[in-house]
């Protein structure tokens, strides 16, 4: 067996070389790949993030998040690599926006290489902005280049067994959560995970992969109790028998007392 480290990174390098030739006429400099579990991010590109101890050479970082490898198709994961390569192209051959802002020049290059910018990952989304992902244009340059690569028995061999999210519908039901705004470091751009986009690709679930639960686990182990009489709520350990005698609420300056005889509160989830 190959060393897993070598195998995982060599595959990313192979894909980079392929797309550099096919989509960028080979103008991109070699980056240093990292695998990062940045929250709600498929990948990012950080300009000149590494410096060579011996030569002082500066090298860009392209980070990929393995926590999404098992729940997106290889094609979708590779589209994130190409997205980051468009940022790398813009860092050195264009005019990047501040703080990784996805500007119109970036968007035009994305479209030229066959990726449609979209803040939702779906048709009709905004094409510029801070938080941005994309979808693959059917029959576009990326689509063709990716098909060619995948017929060469290319694969991404190593998957994080504990994915960050469940696969997108219609593959499996996925509750959507709003994206939390996060602070981006300077010159760092990310392909944001807007809920897994589900490009319609077949997804092969790999045995051994453990999906996160459908509903978030109630870690606090506290139950909400509800009074049907005055609509008061209280939180406490499971198994309590709480009685409500009413409550006082404010409306503007006014204090309003809503009192009633003791009523058993009922636990609700
Ligand atoms: Zn981006
Ligand atoms: Zn009450």
PDB file of N, CA, C and O and ligand atoms in Angstrom, residues 227-232 244-247 258 260 263, ligand 2:
ATOM      1  N   UNK A 227     -47.054  25.971  29.994  1.00  0.00           N
ATOM      2  CA  UNK A 227     -48.329  26.138  30.696  1.00  0.00           C
ATOM      3  C   UNK A 227     -49.411  26.483  29.685  1.00  0.00           C
ATOM      4  O   UNK A 227     -49.325  27.498  28.998  1.00  0.00           O
ATOM      5  N   UNK A 228     -50.430  25.632  29.592  1.00  0.00           N
ATOM      6  CA  UNK A 228     -51.499  25.871  28.616  1.00  0.00           C
ATOM      7  C   UNK A 228     -52.376  27.055  29.029  1.00  0.00           C
ATOM      8  O   UNK A 228     -53.048  27.644  28.192  1.00  0.00           O
ATOM      9  N   UNK A 229     -52.346  27.393  30.297  1.00  0.00           N
ATOM     10  CA  UNK A 229     -53.220  28.459  30.800  1.00  0.00           C
ATOM     11  C   UNK A 229     -52.697  29.841  30.410  1.00  0.00           C
ATOM     12  O   UNK A 229     -53.418  30.640  29.836  1.00  0.00           O
ATOM     13  N   UNK A 230     -51.420  30.108  30.701  1.00  0.00           N
ATOM     14  CA  UNK A 230     -50.886  31.457  30.454  1.00  0.00           C
ATOM     15  C   UNK A 230     -49.735  31.455  29.453  1.00  0.00           C
ATOM     16  O   UNK A 230     -49.108  32.475  29.210  1.00  0.00           O
ATOM     17  N   UNK A 231     -49.470  30.295  28.842  1.00  0.00           N
ATOM     18  CA  UNK A 231     -48.434  30.160  27.806  1.00  0.00           C
ATOM     19  C   UNK A 231     -47.010  30.411  28.328  1.00  0.00           C
ATOM     20  O   UNK A 231     -46.101  30.705  27.561  1.00  0.00           O
ATOM     21  N   UNK A 232     -46.843  30.309  29.638  1.00  0.00           N
ATOM     22  CA  UNK A 232     -45.492  30.452  30.196  1.00  0.00           C
ATOM     23  C   UNK A 232     -44.650  29.234  29.826  1.00  0.00           C
ATOM     24  O   UNK A 232     -45.175  28.145  29.588  1.00  0.00           O
ATOM     25  N   UNK A 244     -47.671  25.789  37.377  1.00  0.00           N
ATOM     26  CA  UNK A 244     -47.587  27.213  37.088  1.00  0.00           C
ATOM     27  C   UNK A 244     -48.742  27.916  37.792  1.00  0.00           C
ATOM     28  O   UNK A 244     -49.873  27.434  37.753  1.00  0.00           O
ATOM     29  N   UNK A 245     -48.441  29.035  38.404  1.00  0.00           N
ATOM     30  CA  UNK A 245     -49.483  29.839  39.045  1.00  0.00           C
ATOM     31  C   UNK A 245     -49.672  31.159  38.322  1.00  0.00           C
ATOM     32  O   UNK A 245     -50.372  32.039  38.805  1.00  0.00           O
ATOM     33  N   UNK A 246     -49.046  31.298  37.159  1.00  0.00           N
ATOM     34  CA  UNK A 246     -49.181  32.538  36.391  1.00  0.00           C
ATOM     35  C   UNK A 246     -47.852  33.242  36.270  1.00  0.00           C
ATOM     36  O   UNK A 246     -46.814  32.727  36.683  1.00  0.00           O
ATOM     37  N   UNK A 247     -47.900  34.431  35.686  1.00  0.00           N
ATOM     38  CA  UNK A 247     -46.661  35.172  35.458  1.00  0.00           C
ATOM     39  C   UNK A 247     -46.979  36.655  35.346  1.00  0.00           C
ATOM     40  O   UNK A 247     -48.128  37.055  35.201  1.00  0.00           O
ATOM     41  N   UNK A 258     -50.599  37.972  34.923  1.00  0.00           N
ATOM     42  CA  UNK A 258     -51.506  36.923  34.437  1.00  0.00           C
ATOM     43  C   UNK A 258     -51.439  35.800  35.449  1.00  0.00           C
ATOM     44  O   UNK A 258     -50.511  34.995  35.423  1.00  0.00           O
ATOM     45  N   UNK A 260     -53.245  32.586  37.667  1.00  0.00           N
ATOM     46  CA  UNK A 260     -54.284  31.554  37.614  1.00  0.00           C
ATOM     47  C   UNK A 260     -53.974  30.523  38.684  1.00  0.00           C
ATOM     48  O   UNK A 260     -52.869  30.520  39.253  1.00  0.00           O
ATOM     49  N   UNK A 263     -51.588  25.028  37.733  1.00  0.00           N
ATOM     50  CA  UNK A 263     -51.821  24.189  36.559  1.00  0.00           C
ATOM     51  C   UNK A 263     -50.550  23.386  36.289  1.00  0.00           C
ATOM     52  O   UNK A 263     -49.451  23.947  36.326  1.00  0.00           O
TER      53      UNK A 263
HETATM   54 ZN1  LIG B   2     -49.462  29.525  33.700  1.00  0.00          ZN
END
